[in-house]
PDB file of C-alpha atoms in Angstrom:
ATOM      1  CA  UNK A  25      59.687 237.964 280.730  1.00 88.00           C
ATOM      2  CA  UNK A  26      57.812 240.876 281.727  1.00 93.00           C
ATOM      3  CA  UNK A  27      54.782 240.688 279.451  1.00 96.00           C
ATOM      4  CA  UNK A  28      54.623 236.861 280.583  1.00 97.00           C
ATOM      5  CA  UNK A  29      54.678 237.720 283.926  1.00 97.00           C
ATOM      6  CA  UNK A  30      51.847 240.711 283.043  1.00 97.00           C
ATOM      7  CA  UNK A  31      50.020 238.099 281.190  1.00 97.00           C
ATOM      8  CA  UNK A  32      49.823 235.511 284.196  1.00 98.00           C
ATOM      9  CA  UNK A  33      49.038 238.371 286.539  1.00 98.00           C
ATOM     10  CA  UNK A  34      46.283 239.109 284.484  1.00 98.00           C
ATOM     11  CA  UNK A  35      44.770 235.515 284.399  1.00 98.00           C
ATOM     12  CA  UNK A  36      45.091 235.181 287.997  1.00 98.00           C
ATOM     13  CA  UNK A  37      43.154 238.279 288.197  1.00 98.00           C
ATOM     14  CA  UNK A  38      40.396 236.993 286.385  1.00 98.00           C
ATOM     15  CA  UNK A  39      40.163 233.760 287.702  1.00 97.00           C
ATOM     16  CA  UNK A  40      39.301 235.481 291.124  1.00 97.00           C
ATOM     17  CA  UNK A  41      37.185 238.036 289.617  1.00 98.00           C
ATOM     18  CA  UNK A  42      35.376 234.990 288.101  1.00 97.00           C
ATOM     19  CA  UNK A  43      34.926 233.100 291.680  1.00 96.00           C
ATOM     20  CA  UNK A  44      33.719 236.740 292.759  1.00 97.00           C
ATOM     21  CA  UNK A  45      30.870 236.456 290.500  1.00 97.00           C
ATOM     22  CA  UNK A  46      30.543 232.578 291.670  1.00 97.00           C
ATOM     23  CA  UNK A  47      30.325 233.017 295.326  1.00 97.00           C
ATOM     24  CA  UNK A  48      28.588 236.878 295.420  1.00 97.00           C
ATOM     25  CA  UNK A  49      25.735 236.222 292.554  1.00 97.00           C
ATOM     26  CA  UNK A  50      25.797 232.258 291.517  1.00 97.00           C
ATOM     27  CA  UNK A  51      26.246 230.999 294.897  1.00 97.00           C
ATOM     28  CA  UNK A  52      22.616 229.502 294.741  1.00 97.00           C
ATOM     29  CA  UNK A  53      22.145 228.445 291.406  1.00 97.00           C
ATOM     30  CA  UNK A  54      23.149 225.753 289.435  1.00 97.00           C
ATOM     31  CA  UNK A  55      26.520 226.846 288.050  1.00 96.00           C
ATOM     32  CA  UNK A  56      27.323 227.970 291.440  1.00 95.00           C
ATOM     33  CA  UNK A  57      26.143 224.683 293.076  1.00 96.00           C
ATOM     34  CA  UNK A  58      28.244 222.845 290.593  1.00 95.00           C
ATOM     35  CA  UNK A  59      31.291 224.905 291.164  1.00 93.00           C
ATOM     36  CA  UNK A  60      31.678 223.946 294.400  1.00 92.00           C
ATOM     37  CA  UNK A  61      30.141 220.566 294.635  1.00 92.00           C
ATOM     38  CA  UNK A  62      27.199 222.004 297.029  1.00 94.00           C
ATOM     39  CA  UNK A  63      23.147 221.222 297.428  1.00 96.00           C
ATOM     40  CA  UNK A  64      20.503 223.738 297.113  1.00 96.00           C
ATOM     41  CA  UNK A  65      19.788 223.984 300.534  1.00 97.00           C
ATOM     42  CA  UNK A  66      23.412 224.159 301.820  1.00 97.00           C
ATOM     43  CA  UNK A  67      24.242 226.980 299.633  1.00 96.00           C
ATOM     44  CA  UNK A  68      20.245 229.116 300.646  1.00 96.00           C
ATOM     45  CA  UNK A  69      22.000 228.432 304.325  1.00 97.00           C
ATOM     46  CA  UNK A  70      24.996 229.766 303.693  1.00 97.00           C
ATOM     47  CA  UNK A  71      24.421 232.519 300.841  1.00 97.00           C
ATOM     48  CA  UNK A  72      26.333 235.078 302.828  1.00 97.00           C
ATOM     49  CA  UNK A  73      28.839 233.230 303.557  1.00 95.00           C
ATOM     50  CA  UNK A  74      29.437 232.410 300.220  1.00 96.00           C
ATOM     51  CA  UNK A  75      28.858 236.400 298.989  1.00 96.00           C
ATOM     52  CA  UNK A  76      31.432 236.990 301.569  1.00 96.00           C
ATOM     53  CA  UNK A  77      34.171 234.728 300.142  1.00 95.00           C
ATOM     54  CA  UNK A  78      33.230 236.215 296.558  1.00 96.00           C
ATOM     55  CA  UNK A  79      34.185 239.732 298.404  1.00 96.00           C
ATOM     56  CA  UNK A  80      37.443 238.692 299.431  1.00 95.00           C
ATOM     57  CA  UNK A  81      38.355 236.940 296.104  1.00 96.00           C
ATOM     58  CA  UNK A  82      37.636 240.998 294.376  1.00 97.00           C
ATOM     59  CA  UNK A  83      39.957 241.922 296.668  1.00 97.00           C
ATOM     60  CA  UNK A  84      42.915 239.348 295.323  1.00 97.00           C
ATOM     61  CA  UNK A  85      41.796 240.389 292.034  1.00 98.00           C
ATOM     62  CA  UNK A  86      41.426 244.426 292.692  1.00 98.00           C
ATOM     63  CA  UNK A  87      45.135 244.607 293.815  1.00 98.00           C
ATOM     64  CA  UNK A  88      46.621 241.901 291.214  1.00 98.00           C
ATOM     65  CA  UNK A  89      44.581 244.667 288.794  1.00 98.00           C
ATOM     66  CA  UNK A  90      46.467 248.006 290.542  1.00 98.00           C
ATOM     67  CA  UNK A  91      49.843 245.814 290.288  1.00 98.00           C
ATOM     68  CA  UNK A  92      48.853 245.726 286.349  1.00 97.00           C
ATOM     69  CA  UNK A  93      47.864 249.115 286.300  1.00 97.00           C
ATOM     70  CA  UNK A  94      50.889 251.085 288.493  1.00 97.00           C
ATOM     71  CA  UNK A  95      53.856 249.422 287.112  1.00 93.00           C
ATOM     72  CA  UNK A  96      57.364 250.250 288.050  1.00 95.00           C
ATOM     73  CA  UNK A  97      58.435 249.311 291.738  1.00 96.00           C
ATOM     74  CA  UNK A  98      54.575 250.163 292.759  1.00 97.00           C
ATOM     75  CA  UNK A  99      53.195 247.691 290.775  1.00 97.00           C
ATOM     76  CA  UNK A 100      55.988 245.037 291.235  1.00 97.00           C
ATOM     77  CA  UNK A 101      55.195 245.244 295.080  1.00 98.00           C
ATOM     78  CA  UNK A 102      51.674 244.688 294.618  1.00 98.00           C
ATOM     79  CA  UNK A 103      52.238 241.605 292.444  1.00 98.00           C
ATOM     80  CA  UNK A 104      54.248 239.779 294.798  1.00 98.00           C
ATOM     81  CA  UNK A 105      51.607 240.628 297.711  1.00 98.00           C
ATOM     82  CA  UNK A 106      48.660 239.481 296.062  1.00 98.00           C
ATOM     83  CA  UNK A 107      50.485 236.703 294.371  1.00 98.00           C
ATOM     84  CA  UNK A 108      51.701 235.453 297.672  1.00 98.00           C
ATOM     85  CA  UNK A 109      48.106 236.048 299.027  1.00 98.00           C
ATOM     86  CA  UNK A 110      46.264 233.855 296.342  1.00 98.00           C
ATOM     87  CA  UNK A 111      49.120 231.245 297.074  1.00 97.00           C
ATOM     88  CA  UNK A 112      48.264 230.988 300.974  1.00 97.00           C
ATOM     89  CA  UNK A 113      44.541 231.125 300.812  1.00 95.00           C
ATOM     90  CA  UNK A 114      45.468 227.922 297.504  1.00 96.00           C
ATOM     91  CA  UNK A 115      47.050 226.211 299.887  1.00 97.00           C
ATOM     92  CA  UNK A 116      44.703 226.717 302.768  1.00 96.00           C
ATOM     93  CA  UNK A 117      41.897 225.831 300.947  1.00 93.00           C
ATOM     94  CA  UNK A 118      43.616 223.073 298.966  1.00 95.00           C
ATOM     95  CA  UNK A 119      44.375 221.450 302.474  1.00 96.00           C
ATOM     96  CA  UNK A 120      40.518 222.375 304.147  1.00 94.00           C
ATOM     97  CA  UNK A 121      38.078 221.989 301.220  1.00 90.00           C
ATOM     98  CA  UNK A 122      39.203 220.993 297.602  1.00 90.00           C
ATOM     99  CA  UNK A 123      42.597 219.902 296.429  1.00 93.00           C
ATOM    100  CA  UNK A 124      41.527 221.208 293.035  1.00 93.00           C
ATOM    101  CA  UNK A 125      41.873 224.599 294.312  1.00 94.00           C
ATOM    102  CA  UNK A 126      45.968 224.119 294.477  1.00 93.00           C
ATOM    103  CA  UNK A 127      45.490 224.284 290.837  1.00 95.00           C
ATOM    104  CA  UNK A 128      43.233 226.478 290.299  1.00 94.00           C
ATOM    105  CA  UNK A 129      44.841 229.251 292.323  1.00 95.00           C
ATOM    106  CA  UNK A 130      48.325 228.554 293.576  1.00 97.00           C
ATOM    107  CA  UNK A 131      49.677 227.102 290.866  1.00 97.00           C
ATOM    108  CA  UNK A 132      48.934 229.929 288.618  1.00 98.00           C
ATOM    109  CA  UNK A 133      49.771 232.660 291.433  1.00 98.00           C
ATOM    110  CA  UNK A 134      53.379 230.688 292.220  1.00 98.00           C
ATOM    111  CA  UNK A 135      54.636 230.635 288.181  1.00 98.00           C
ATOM    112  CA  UNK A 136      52.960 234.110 288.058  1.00 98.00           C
ATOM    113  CA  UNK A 137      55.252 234.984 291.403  1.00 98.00           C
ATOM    114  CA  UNK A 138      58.301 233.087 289.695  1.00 98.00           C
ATOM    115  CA  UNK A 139      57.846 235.400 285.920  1.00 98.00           C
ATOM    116  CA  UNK A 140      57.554 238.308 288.314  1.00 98.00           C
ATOM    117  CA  UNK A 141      60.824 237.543 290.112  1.00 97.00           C
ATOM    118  CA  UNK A 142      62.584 236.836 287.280  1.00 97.00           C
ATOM    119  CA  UNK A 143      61.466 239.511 285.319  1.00 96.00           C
ATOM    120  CA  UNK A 144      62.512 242.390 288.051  1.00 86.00           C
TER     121      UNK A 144
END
């Protein structure tokens, strides 16, 4: 149960490293505008706003990375943080902008949240 849970962990890791590198440095190009179902000239407005997102998306992934990476009651800690983190800004943004984003990010973070439980 443990390595599942480290393997979920993981993946929701990179899935917000990956919409880091979406909003920070493809925010204005075509696989960015696609992502997010945006025009050009919306996303040259809003560029920073976008970079900004991107920054707080490292940040769900830099501490679902240092739950990985301390282990023991440290890392266990960390994991249910971030986890519950990526599950309230899922369901925020499921309810404000997408519904795909409930399963993009909160159903991986909640059966990533669930292993981790059930593992400790």
């Amino acid at each position: 149960m443990h390595l599942a849970a480290n393997i979920v962990i993981g993946l929701v890791a990179a899935i917000h490293a990956y919409i880091l590198v979406l909003e920070m440095f493809l925010w204005t190009t075509p696989r960015g505008r696609k992502a997010f179902g945006l025009t050009a000239e919306f996303t040259k407005q809003t560029a920073v706003l976008g970079a900004n997102q991107g920054l707080y998306n490292g940040f769900l992934a830099a501490g679902l990375v240092w739950a990985l990476i301390a282990g023991g009651t440290t890392g266990f800690h960390f994991a249910v943080f971030f986890l519950i983190c990526v599950m309230i800004a899922g369901l925020y943004g499921a309810a404000t902008a997408s519904r795909r984003i409930l399963f993009v990010q909160t159903v991986p973070a909640t059966i990533g949240l669930v292993l981790v439980l059930l593992a400790n």
